[in-house]
Short mmCIF file of C-alpha atoms in Angstrom, two decimals:
data_model
loop_
_atom_site.label_atom_id
_atom_site.label_comp_id
_atom_site.label_asym_id
_atom_site.label_seq_id
_atom_site.Cartn_x
_atom_site.Cartn_y
_atom_site.Cartn_z
CA MET T 1020 108.91 32.08 174.09
CA GLU T 1021 105.34 30.93 172.68
CA MET T 1022 106.18 33.48 170.43
CA ASN T 1023 109.23 32.32 168.88
CA ASN T 1024 108.37 28.97 168.31
CA SER T 1025 104.61 30.39 166.74
CA ASN T 1026 107.19 33.17 163.96
CA SER T 1027 109.45 29.63 163.86
CA HIS T 1028 105.44 27.24 163.30
CA HIS T 1029 105.05 29.82 160.44
CA SER T 1030 108.84 30.16 158.41
CA THR T 1031 108.53 26.57 158.27
CA ILE T 1032 105.29 26.64 156.68
CA GLN T 1033 106.36 29.80 154.27
CA THR T 1034 109.57 28.04 153.75
CA ARG T 1035 108.08 24.63 152.65
CA LYS T 1036 105.80 26.25 150.82
CA LEU T 1037 107.88 27.48 148.68
CA LYS T 1038 110.17 24.63 147.91
CA ASP T 1039 107.13 22.93 147.01
CA PRO T 1040 105.30 24.35 144.11
CA ILE T 1041 102.83 21.63 143.63
CA VAL T 1042 101.16 21.94 146.88
CA THR T 1043 102.14 26.02 146.56
CA ASN T 1044 99.99 25.97 142.83
CA ILE T 1045 96.88 23.54 145.15
CA ASN T 1046 97.08 25.74 148.35
CA LEU T 1047 96.20 29.01 145.68
CA ILE T 1048 93.74 26.65 143.01
CA ILE T 1049 91.16 25.00 145.76
CA PRO T 1050 90.11 28.40 146.86
CA PHE T 1051 89.51 29.73 143.35
CA PHE T 1052 87.99 26.52 142.03
CA LEU T 1053 85.24 26.74 145.37
CA ILE T 1054 84.72 30.15 143.92
CA SER T 1055 84.35 29.38 140.93
CA LEU T 1056 82.23 26.29 141.05
CA SER T 1057 79.16 28.14 143.80
CA LEU T 1058 79.15 30.98 140.67
CA THR T 1059 79.02 28.66 137.74
CA SER T 1060 75.96 26.53 140.37
CA SER T 1061 74.09 29.49 140.04
CA SER T 1062 74.96 30.72 136.55
CA LEU T 1063 73.67 27.54 135.73
CA ALA T 1064 70.27 27.22 136.78
CA PHE T 1065 67.69 25.76 134.67
CA PRO T 1066 64.08 28.11 133.63
CA LYS T 1067 61.63 26.91 134.61
CA PRO T 1068 59.86 25.15 131.49
CA PRO T 1069 57.06 25.98 129.48
CA PRO T 1070 53.17 25.70 131.31
CA LEU T 1071 52.00 22.29 129.63
CA PRO T 1072 49.55 23.28 126.95
CA ILE T 1073 45.64 22.57 127.56
CA LEU T 1074 44.03 20.83 124.72
CA PRO T 1075 42.07 20.96 122.01
CA LEU T 1076 45.33 22.80 119.50
CA PRO T 1077 45.36 24.59 116.73
CA SER T 1078 47.63 22.35 113.49
CA SER T 1079 49.92 24.35 111.94
CA SER T 1080 47.42 25.88 108.88
CA GLN T 1081 45.57 26.30 111.03
CA LEU T 1082 47.78 28.53 113.31
CA SER T 1083 48.92 30.40 109.42
CA TRP T 1084 44.59 30.86 108.92
CA GLN T 1085 44.73 32.82 111.66
CA LEU T 1086 47.51 34.69 112.08
CA GLY T 1087 46.26 36.24 108.61
CA ASP T 1088 43.58 37.56 109.91
CA MET T 1089 41.81 38.78 106.84
CA ALA T 1090 40.48 37.03 103.63
CA LEU T 1091 39.66 38.77 100.51
CA PHE T 1092 36.48 36.77 98.65
CA LEU T 1093 36.23 36.80 95.21
CA HIS T 1094 32.57 36.15 94.21
CA PHE T 1095 32.52 35.82 90.10
CA GLY T 1096 31.34 33.98 87.34
CA THR T 1097 27.95 34.31 84.31
CA ASN T 1098 26.36 36.05 87.39
CA THR T 1099 27.78 39.14 87.27
CA PHE T 1100 27.18 39.34 83.45
CA THR T 1101 23.82 38.30 83.74
CA ASP T 1102 23.05 41.31 87.71
CA SER T 1103 21.84 37.86 89.72
CA GLU T 1104 22.67 36.24 92.51
CA TRP T 1105 21.60 32.47 91.74
CA GLY T 1106 21.94 31.63 88.52
CA THR T 1107 20.09 28.28 87.12
CA GLY T 1108 22.95 27.25 85.47
CA HIS T 1109 21.01 27.27 81.91
CA THR T 1110 22.81 31.35 81.20
CA ASN T 1111 24.41 30.06 77.63
CA PRO T 1112 28.44 30.34 78.72
CA SER T 1113 29.33 32.31 76.13
CA ILE T 1114 27.76 35.57 78.15
CA PHE T 1115 31.34 35.74 80.35
CA ASN T 1116 33.84 38.06 78.32
CA PRO T 1117 35.37 40.36 80.94
CA LYS T 1118 37.18 41.86 78.48
CA ASP T 1119 39.44 43.93 81.06
CA LEU T 1120 40.19 41.12 83.87
CA ASP T 1121 43.16 41.29 85.37
CA THR T 1122 43.92 38.97 88.31
CA LYS T 1123 47.00 41.22 89.20
CA GLN T 1124 44.66 44.11 90.03
CA TRP T 1125 42.65 41.93 92.50
CA VAL T 1126 45.95 40.62 94.42
CA ARG T 1127 47.29 43.87 94.51
CA VAL T 1128 44.57 45.42 95.75
CA ALA T 1129 44.49 43.20 98.36
CA LYS T 1130 47.73 42.87 99.60
CA ASP T 1131 47.73 46.67 100.28
CA ALA T 1132 44.58 45.92 102.21
CA GLY T 1133 45.91 43.74 104.37
CA PHE T 1134 44.11 40.26 103.42
CA SER T 1135 46.81 37.32 103.44
CA ARG T 1136 44.85 35.57 101.04
CA VAL T 1137 42.11 35.28 98.37
CA ILE T 1138 39.28 33.09 97.52
CA LEU T 1139 38.17 32.06 94.65
CA THR T 1140 34.40 30.84 93.95
CA VAL T 1141 36.28 29.12 91.24
CA LYS T 1142 31.81 27.04 91.07
CA HIS T 1143 29.37 29.08 92.36
CA HIS T 1144 26.19 27.61 92.68
CA ASP T 1145 25.50 27.96 88.06
CA GLY T 1146 27.75 25.00 87.79
CA PHE T 1147 29.84 27.53 85.95
CA CYS T 1148 33.61 26.86 86.48
CA LEU T 1149 35.98 29.48 86.02
CA TRP T 1150 38.95 27.31 84.54
CA PRO T 1151 38.50 24.80 81.74
CA SER T 1152 37.53 21.60 83.28
CA GLU T 1153 37.77 18.49 81.80
CA TYR T 1154 34.25 16.94 83.28
CA THR T 1155 31.90 19.51 81.71
CA ASP T 1156 32.17 22.32 79.54
CA TYR T 1157 29.79 24.08 80.98
CA SER T 1158 32.97 26.78 81.50
CA VAL T 1159 35.29 29.12 80.70
CA GLY T 1160 36.15 26.99 77.69
CA SER T 1161 32.61 27.41 75.93
CA SER T 1162 33.32 31.74 76.95
CA SER T 1163 33.79 33.77 74.07
CA TRP T 1164 36.48 35.40 77.35
CA ARG T 1165 40.07 34.88 76.12
CA ASN T 1166 38.70 32.84 72.71
CA GLY T 1167 37.64 30.13 75.08
CA SER T 1168 41.27 29.11 76.19
CA GLY T 1169 40.76 31.35 79.03
CA ASP T 1170 42.07 30.07 83.17
CA VAL T 1171 41.00 32.59 85.64
CA VAL T 1172 41.80 29.84 88.46
CA GLY T 1173 45.44 29.47 86.30
CA GLU T 1174 45.61 33.21 85.43
CA LEU T 1175 44.52 34.23 89.97
CA ALA T 1176 47.41 31.76 91.09
CA ASN T 1177 50.60 32.60 88.76
CA ALA T 1178 48.94 36.59 90.42
CA ALA T 1179 48.80 35.35 94.35
CA ARG T 1180 52.35 33.00 94.01
CA GLU T 1181 53.31 36.35 92.33
CA ALA T 1182 52.51 39.12 95.24
CA GLY T 1183 53.42 36.25 97.99
CA ILE T 1184 49.66 35.62 99.24
CA GLY T 1185 47.19 32.86 99.48
CA LEU T 1186 44.93 31.20 97.48
CA GLY T 1187 41.82 29.07 97.96
CA VAL T 1188 38.94 27.77 96.12
CA TYR T 1189 35.05 28.15 96.18
CA LEU T 1190 34.07 25.09 94.71
CA SER T 1191 29.89 24.91 95.55
CA PRO T 1192 29.34 21.57 96.23
CA TRP T 1193 25.27 23.10 95.21
CA ASP T 1194 25.45 22.03 91.86
CA ARG T 1195 22.22 23.53 89.26
CA HIS T 1196 23.68 22.14 85.74
CA GLU T 1197 25.47 18.92 86.60
CA GLY T 1198 22.86 16.80 85.15
CA CYS T 1199 23.51 13.94 87.41
CA TYR T 1200 23.16 15.57 90.16
CA GLY T 1201 21.02 14.54 92.93
CA ARG T 1202 22.32 11.13 91.49
CA THR T 1203 24.78 10.56 94.83
CA VAL T 1204 27.56 8.33 94.30
CA GLU T 1205 27.82 9.73 90.20
CA TYR T 1206 27.98 13.27 91.06
CA ASN T 1207 29.99 12.61 94.73
CA GLY T 1208 32.51 11.39 92.10
CA TYR T 1209 32.49 13.90 89.53
CA PHE T 1210 32.36 16.63 92.46
CA LEU T 1211 35.89 14.86 93.51
CA GLY T 1212 36.72 14.71 89.84
CA GLN T 1213 36.47 18.40 89.82
CA MET T 1214 38.06 19.41 93.14
CA THR T 1215 41.07 17.41 92.25
CA GLU T 1216 41.75 19.16 89.31
CA LEU T 1217 41.42 22.09 91.33
CA LEU T 1218 44.56 20.79 93.68
CA THR T 1219 47.03 19.57 91.75
CA ARG T 1220 46.92 21.84 88.70
CA TYR T 1221 47.09 25.91 90.44
CA GLY T 1222 50.56 24.78 92.90
CA GLU T 1223 49.67 25.30 96.19
CA ILE T 1224 45.58 25.81 97.46
CA LYS T 1225 45.66 27.40 101.20
CA GLU T 1226 41.74 27.12 101.87
CA VAL T 1227 38.84 24.83 101.06
CA TRP T 1228 36.04 26.70 101.16
CA LEU T 1229 32.09 23.99 101.47
CA ASP T 1230 28.67 24.61 102.47
CA GLY T 1231 24.90 23.37 101.98
CA ALA T 1232 23.73 26.21 100.73
CA LYS T 1233 20.62 25.13 98.51
CA GLY T 1234 17.13 25.77 97.15
CA GLU T 1235 14.29 24.98 98.50
CA GLY T 1236 12.61 21.90 96.63
CA GLU T 1237 15.88 21.34 94.81
CA LYS T 1238 16.57 17.15 94.00
CA ASP T 1239 17.96 15.94 97.63
CA MET T 1240 21.64 15.47 97.71
CA GLU T 1241 23.74 13.44 100.17
CA TYR T 1242 27.52 14.84 99.85
CA TYR T 1243 30.42 12.20 100.73
CA PHE T 1244 31.69 15.15 103.19
CA ASP T 1245 33.87 12.71 105.30
CA CYS T 1246 35.57 11.71 101.78
CA TRP T 1247 35.83 15.24 100.22
CA PHE T 1248 37.77 15.95 103.52
CA SER T 1249 40.27 13.09 103.05
CA LEU T 1250 41.02 13.95 99.53
CA ILE T 1251 41.73 17.49 100.37
CA HIS T 1252 43.74 17.01 102.99
CA GLN T 1253 46.12 13.98 101.19
CA LEU T 1254 46.15 16.45 97.94
CA GLN T 1255 46.64 20.07 100.04
CA PRO T 1256 47.68 18.85 103.85
CA ASN T 1257 48.50 22.51 104.83
CA ALA T 1258 45.45 23.48 103.14
CA VAL T 1259 42.21 24.27 106.20
CA ILE T 1260 38.75 22.79 105.12
CA PHE T 1261 36.45 26.15 106.55
CA SER T 1262 32.55 24.19 106.04
CA ASP T 1263 29.47 25.09 108.89
CA GLY T 1264 31.32 22.25 111.13
CA GLY T 1265 34.66 23.13 110.06
CA PRO T 1266 36.68 20.51 110.19
CA ASP T 1267 39.40 23.24 110.06
CA THR T 1268 38.06 26.14 110.40
CA ARG T 1269 33.55 26.35 110.40
CA TRP T 1270 30.51 29.05 110.02
CA VAL T 1271 29.92 31.50 112.93
CA GLY T 1272 26.17 31.23 111.53
CA ASP T 1273 25.28 34.48 109.87
CA GLU T 1274 26.48 36.91 107.01
CA ALA T 1275 26.73 39.98 108.32
CA GLY T 1276 30.64 39.43 109.58
CA VAL T 1277 29.60 38.87 112.95
CA ALA T 1278 30.54 37.05 115.41
CA GLY T 1279 29.62 36.11 119.20
CA SER T 1280 30.75 38.18 122.27
CA THR T 1281 31.86 35.73 123.50
CA CYS T 1282 33.80 32.81 121.34
CA TRP T 1283 35.92 29.38 121.38
CA SER T 1284 37.49 28.12 118.74
CA LEU T 1285 36.99 24.73 120.69
CA PHE T 1286 34.44 23.15 119.39
CA ASN T 1287 32.39 19.73 118.13
CA GLY T 1288 32.26 19.61 114.69
CA SER T 1289 30.59 15.57 115.16
CA SER T 1290 27.41 18.21 116.62
CA ALA T 1291 27.20 20.77 112.74
CA MET T 1292 25.57 19.86 110.39
CA ILE T 1293 26.43 21.15 107.20
CA GLY T 1294 23.34 22.93 105.88
CA ASN T 1295 21.28 22.79 109.65
CA THR T 1296 23.55 25.01 111.46
CA ASP T 1297 23.14 26.04 114.97
CA TYR T 1298 23.82 29.51 114.02
CA GLU T 1299 24.52 30.22 118.16
CA TYR T 1300 26.09 26.88 118.81
CA SER T 1301 27.81 28.35 115.97
CA ARG T 1302 28.64 32.73 117.12
CA GLY T 1303 29.74 30.94 120.39
CA GLY T 1304 32.02 27.47 119.95
CA ASP T 1305 32.12 25.80 123.39
CA SER T 1306 34.22 26.43 126.61
CA HIS T 1307 34.32 22.63 126.84
CA GLY T 1308 35.24 21.47 122.50
CA GLN T 1309 37.14 18.57 121.69
CA ASP T 1310 37.90 20.00 118.95
CA TRP T 1311 39.74 23.36 118.10
CA ILE T 1312 37.97 24.62 114.90
CA PRO T 1313 38.28 28.55 114.99
CA ALA T 1314 35.51 30.55 113.07
CA GLU T 1315 35.67 32.77 109.69
CA CYS T 1316 32.95 35.67 109.45
CA ASP T 1317 32.10 35.84 105.89
CA VAL T 1318 29.85 39.57 104.56
CA SER T 1319 30.08 41.39 101.20
CA ILE T 1320 30.87 44.58 100.89
CA ARG T 1321 27.74 45.28 99.21
CA PRO T 1322 24.18 43.72 99.29
CA GLY T 1323 24.67 41.20 97.77
CA TRP T 1324 27.40 38.59 97.23
CA PHE T 1325 28.09 39.23 92.92
CA TRP T 1326 28.47 43.05 91.03
CA HIS T 1327 25.58 44.83 90.47
CA ALA T 1328 25.35 48.42 88.83
CA SER T 1329 23.07 49.13 91.54
CA GLU T 1330 25.02 48.92 94.10
CA VAL T 1331 27.10 50.45 96.60
CA PRO T 1332 29.62 49.48 98.88
CA LYS T 1333 30.00 49.31 102.54
CA SER T 1334 31.79 52.46 104.59
CA ALA T 1335 35.56 52.12 105.74
CA ILE T 1336 33.54 53.36 109.32
CA THR T 1337 31.32 50.10 108.69
CA LEU T 1338 34.36 48.00 107.66
CA LEU T 1339 35.85 49.08 110.71
CA ASP T 1340 32.69 47.66 113.06
CA ILE T 1341 32.86 44.95 110.50
CA TYR T 1342 36.17 44.23 111.84
CA TYR T 1343 36.26 44.96 115.55
CA LYS T 1344 33.20 42.58 115.89
CA SER T 1345 35.17 39.39 112.94
CA VAL T 1346 38.85 39.78 113.69
CA GLY T 1347 38.28 41.46 117.45
CA ARG T 1348 36.41 38.84 118.93
CA ASN T 1349 38.68 35.73 117.89
CA CYS T 1350 37.99 35.40 113.96
CA LEU T 1351 39.24 35.67 110.23
CA LEU T 1352 36.72 38.30 108.48
CA LEU T 1353 36.30 36.67 105.45
CA LEU T 1354 35.08 40.02 102.72
CA ASN T 1355 33.83 39.79 99.57
CA VAL T 1356 35.28 41.91 96.88
CA PRO T 1357 33.46 40.67 93.85
CA PRO T 1358 35.01 42.10 90.15
CA ASN T 1359 32.98 43.10 88.11
CA SER T 1360 31.62 42.55 84.97
CA SER T 1361 34.93 44.29 83.45
CA GLY T 1362 37.33 42.03 85.20
CA LEU T 1363 38.45 45.09 87.35
CA ILE T 1364 37.17 45.88 90.89
CA SER T 1365 35.70 48.41 91.24
CA MET T 1366 37.26 51.79 91.98
CA GLU T 1367 34.83 52.82 94.27
CA ASP T 1368 35.11 49.12 96.34
CA VAL T 1369 38.98 50.17 96.23
CA GLU T 1370 38.79 53.34 97.40
CA VAL T 1371 36.81 52.11 100.76
CA LEU T 1372 39.42 49.83 100.99
CA GLN T 1373 42.18 52.30 100.76
CA GLU T 1374 39.90 54.33 103.58
CA PHE T 1375 39.82 51.15 105.82
CA THR T 1376 43.70 50.27 105.27
CA ILE T 1377 44.49 54.00 106.59
CA ILE T 1378 41.60 53.84 109.34
CA ARG T 1379 43.00 51.09 111.39
CA GLN T 1380 47.26 52.18 110.52
CA ILE T 1381 45.48 55.59 112.35
CA ILE T 1382 44.46 52.63 115.47
CA PHE T 1383 46.98 50.31 115.70
CA SER T 1384 50.54 51.76 114.49
CA ASN T 1385 50.61 52.73 118.13
CA ASN T 1386 49.99 50.67 121.02
CA VAL T 1387 50.44 54.00 123.89
CA ALA T 1388 51.59 51.50 126.66
CA SER T 1389 54.83 50.28 124.69
CA ASN T 1390 56.33 52.54 127.77
CA ALA T 1391 54.74 51.87 130.95
CA VAL T 1392 56.68 50.36 133.72
CA LEU T 1393 54.94 47.08 134.83
CA ALA T 1394 54.94 44.52 136.60
CA ALA T 1395 52.49 41.53 137.45
CA SER T 1396 50.61 39.30 140.11
CA SER T 1397 53.37 35.84 139.75
CA THR T 1398 55.41 34.95 136.47
CA ARG T 1399 56.45 31.99 136.27
CA GLY T 1400 60.21 30.30 137.13
CA ASP T 1401 63.21 32.59 139.28
CA SER T 1402 62.03 36.37 138.17
CA ARG T 1403 65.51 36.77 137.25
CA ASN T 1404 66.47 33.82 134.14
CA THR T 1405 62.68 34.07 132.84
CA PRO T 1406 61.69 33.53 129.40
CA PHE T 1407 57.76 34.32 130.16
CA ASP T 1408 59.20 38.29 132.14
CA VAL T 1409 55.44 40.01 131.96
CA SER T 1410 57.46 43.04 129.59
CA ASN T 1411 56.83 39.83 127.18
CA ILE T 1412 53.13 41.65 126.75
CA LEU T 1413 54.35 44.19 124.47
CA LYS T 1414 56.17 42.64 122.72
CA ASP T 1415 54.51 41.69 118.87
CA GLY T 1416 53.11 37.82 118.35
CA ILE T 1417 52.02 35.14 119.76
CA TYR T 1418 55.48 33.25 120.68
CA THR T 1419 56.53 35.20 123.78
CA TYR T 1420 54.10 35.49 127.19
CA TRP T 1421 53.97 36.37 130.16
CA ALA T 1422 52.28 33.81 132.57
CA PRO T 1423 51.71 33.67 136.39
CA GLU T 1424 53.32 31.02 138.33
CA GLU T 1425 51.61 27.54 139.22
CA ASN T 1426 48.26 27.63 141.29
CA GLN T 1427 47.83 31.00 141.76
CA ASN T 1428 44.59 32.67 142.02
CA ASP T 1429 45.68 36.22 141.67
CA TRP T 1430 46.06 36.89 137.99
CA THR T 1431 46.59 41.03 137.74
CA ILE T 1432 49.29 42.94 135.29
CA TYR T 1433 49.72 46.22 136.78
CA LEU T 1434 51.08 48.85 134.63
CA ASP T 1435 52.25 52.58 135.35
CA PHE T 1436 52.91 55.61 133.13
CA GLU T 1437 54.98 58.32 133.97
CA GLU T 1438 51.85 60.67 133.45
CA SER T 1439 47.95 59.64 132.19
CA ILE T 1440 47.74 58.40 128.66
CA MET T 1441 44.48 58.70 126.77
CA PHE T 1442 43.45 54.57 124.77
CA ASN T 1443 39.41 53.65 123.81
CA VAL T 1444 40.37 50.75 123.35
CA LEU T 1445 41.70 47.22 124.48
CA GLN T 1446 44.18 44.59 121.78
CA ILE T 1447 44.68 41.41 123.81
CA GLN T 1448 46.04 38.28 122.87
CA GLU T 1449 46.43 34.69 123.15
CA PRO T 1450 49.25 31.98 122.90
CA ILE T 1451 47.00 29.58 121.27
CA GLN T 1452 49.91 26.74 120.44
CA MET T 1453 49.28 26.46 123.70
CA GLY T 1454 45.05 26.28 123.82
CA GLN T 1455 42.85 29.32 124.39
CA ARG T 1456 42.32 29.48 127.68
CA VAL T 1457 41.03 33.20 129.16
CA SER T 1458 37.14 33.17 129.83
CA ALA T 1459 36.61 36.18 132.01
CA PHE T 1460 38.34 39.28 132.38
CA HIS T 1461 38.26 42.75 132.83
CA LEU T 1462 40.16 46.37 132.86
CA ASP T 1463 40.30 48.64 136.16
CA VAL T 1464 42.28 51.68 136.44
CA LEU T 1465 42.97 54.14 138.99
CA THR T 1466 40.95 56.83 139.88
CA ASN T 1467 42.19 60.49 141.07
CA LYS T 1468 40.48 59.25 144.44
CA GLY T 1469 42.64 56.46 143.90
CA ASP T 1470 40.20 53.64 143.95
CA TRP T 1471 40.07 50.98 140.90
CA LYS T 1472 37.40 51.64 138.75
CA ILE T 1473 36.57 48.96 135.79
CA VAL T 1474 36.62 51.02 132.67
CA VAL T 1475 35.25 47.34 130.23
CA ASN T 1476 34.78 42.98 131.00
CA SER T 1477 35.05 40.66 128.73
CA THR T 1478 34.45 37.39 127.98
CA THR T 1479 37.00 35.25 126.19
CA VAL T 1480 39.82 36.65 124.38
CA GLY T 1481 41.94 33.81 121.52
CA TYR T 1482 44.39 34.65 119.54
CA ARG T 1483 42.93 38.27 119.47
CA ARG T 1484 40.38 40.13 121.32
CA ILE T 1485 39.36 44.12 120.52
CA LEU T 1486 37.04 46.03 122.76
CA ARG T 1487 36.48 49.92 122.47
CA PHE T 1488 35.01 51.73 125.67
CA SER T 1489 33.62 55.70 126.14
CA THR T 1490 37.81 57.69 126.15
CA VAL T 1491 39.61 57.32 129.26
CA GLU T 1492 42.46 59.04 130.85
CA SER T 1493 44.62 57.85 133.55
CA GLN T 1494 48.64 57.32 134.30
CA ASN T 1495 48.21 53.64 136.13
CA LEU T 1496 45.54 50.48 134.55
CA ARG T 1497 45.71 46.99 136.20
CA PHE T 1498 44.34 44.13 133.62
CA VAL T 1499 42.65 41.58 135.87
CA VAL T 1500 42.18 37.45 134.60
CA ASP T 1501 39.23 36.93 135.81
CA LYS T 1502 38.85 32.84 134.76
CA SER T 1503 40.82 30.69 133.11
CA ARG T 1504 40.46 27.40 131.83
CA ALA T 1505 44.10 26.74 133.13
CA ASP T 1506 47.03 29.04 134.10
CA PRO T 1507 46.25 32.02 132.12
CA LEU T 1508 49.00 33.26 129.04
CA ILE T 1509 49.33 36.14 127.63
CA SER T 1510 51.22 37.95 124.98
CA TYR T 1511 50.33 41.01 123.62
CA LEU T 1512 48.37 43.81 125.79
CA GLY T 1513 47.98 47.34 123.27
CA PHE T 1514 46.00 50.03 123.97
CA HIS T 1515 44.49 52.26 121.63
CA PHE T 1516 42.87 55.47 120.24
CA ASP T 1517 40.37 54.63 117.73
CA PRO T 1518 39.27 58.60 117.18
CA PHE T 1519 36.71 57.37 114.39
CA SER T 1520 34.20 55.09 115.87
CA PRO T 1521 31.46 56.60 117.85
CA ALA T 1522 31.63 55.57 121.89
CA SER T 1523 30.64 51.99 122.31
CA SER T 1524 28.02 50.15 124.60
CA GLU T 1525 30.77 47.45 125.91
CA SER T 1526 31.88 50.27 128.41
CA LEU T 1527 30.82 50.04 132.48
CA PHE T 1528 30.90 53.12 133.12
CA SER T 1529 28.40 52.60 135.57
CA ASP T 1530 28.10 56.10 137.71
CA SER T 1531 30.39 58.07 135.61
CA GLN T 1532 28.49 60.67 132.39
CA VAL T 1533 27.85 58.85 129.02
CA ILE T 1534 30.70 60.31 126.51
CA LEU T 1535 29.30 60.64 123.73
CA PRO T 1536 30.42 61.17 119.82
CA VAL T 1537 31.21 64.14 118.55
CA SER T 1538 32.35 64.45 114.40
CA ASN T 1539 33.86 61.14 115.17
CA HIS T 1540 35.06 62.36 118.14
CA SER T 1541 34.81 61.56 121.27
CA ARG T 1542 35.12 63.92 124.51
CA ILE T 1543 37.78 62.27 127.10
CA VAL T 1544 37.28 61.71 130.81
CA SER T 1545 39.35 61.35 133.06
CA ILE T 1546 37.69 58.72 135.95
#
């Protein structure tokens, strides 16, 4: 009886559904709606936002400058023809006559060698101007070149614009020719007049280079640097200004192209006096600095800054060593390559730059970690939906990066390979648009005994850190951040093989055999 009632009840329900299409549709829709709502809630899980930047931060022009890695300095003027470094300011301007001058060749050499901009000594200490300034007749306008109608700055500006590289100008504050030098108000007006000509006639200027150089016994002179800086930023808002203390990029404190092994972009500009540099402070920067003022490393390819027929350029291997100690230490390398008296960059210099370029390509074009299986101690956000995944460290550029979860004490990236890799160079990058963070790190390899062994350790990273060490071979690596101003962010890890450099003293194999260079190639050691 109960079974019959049950069947009857079941039959009634089915009949009702068939008779009421609205009820039928609701009964069908509700379960699917609940399933869809659940799926939608899951699929709409938002990724965790980026970590907060840590001050100070670079401006857009400072970022552009840093991304360029290297710039080419061009010391050129009457000194080129008098075989001198510091002209007296009384050389007859007619001596300036570079008959084969070709600024397109200068720019071509720079671009082919990977330099992002060229900076010209538009007026050195002797006061001779490479453009026809309306404020003096001590310029190309009074020279033999182009019958007095030439403009080196204008020709270089056009060549750089056509090639798509940046242009910078060095206008020396010290002027041994100008009669009003030493009369503070008058000379500062004169200087600003010439600066205005340069910044309004030649299109975009990427860098304005200033220094406090002045010989002993010269006239006392107060430079209105703050006034100059304001005018430059008004007329060329995308330009960075270089000086001993910024405001945009600072002198590293030597003319060897070498930064400190610890090198912060953080700095206190108010602590730096132009012309009276604290060299140690400039080399290393300041982990507590309130300003973002990264360092620029200037060095000449030859013993002198101007071209001299008796001098020869540094070797490509020497330039590579300088590259590691400048670009590889969070700085920009400003390499001086002076045009000769014909108005061309000499072939011996060109050949060295070509070799230097090939060497860098051989070393850095291949990241032997590109196929590594990666893992991290933690990752910021849901691992299924995070823009901060550890895989970002194998992508070029600083705008993607690995970020750990907050409030962690372990900041480690693991790399596992199917077979052992061989390397002797480590390259690291931070996303500096988020601030400079890392203050200590080390790299370990897993030994055949199953122990982790330190390969190298160091301090700051910044935009780019490159370390050399004795060649090692291993299948498992571990990159560890030991100290950081905030949660560390890593945008790139590169492992490379350099067959050219001697074994570096930066390696920390405390109980392994020393690896000596043999014909510029390092022997391999497995640890």
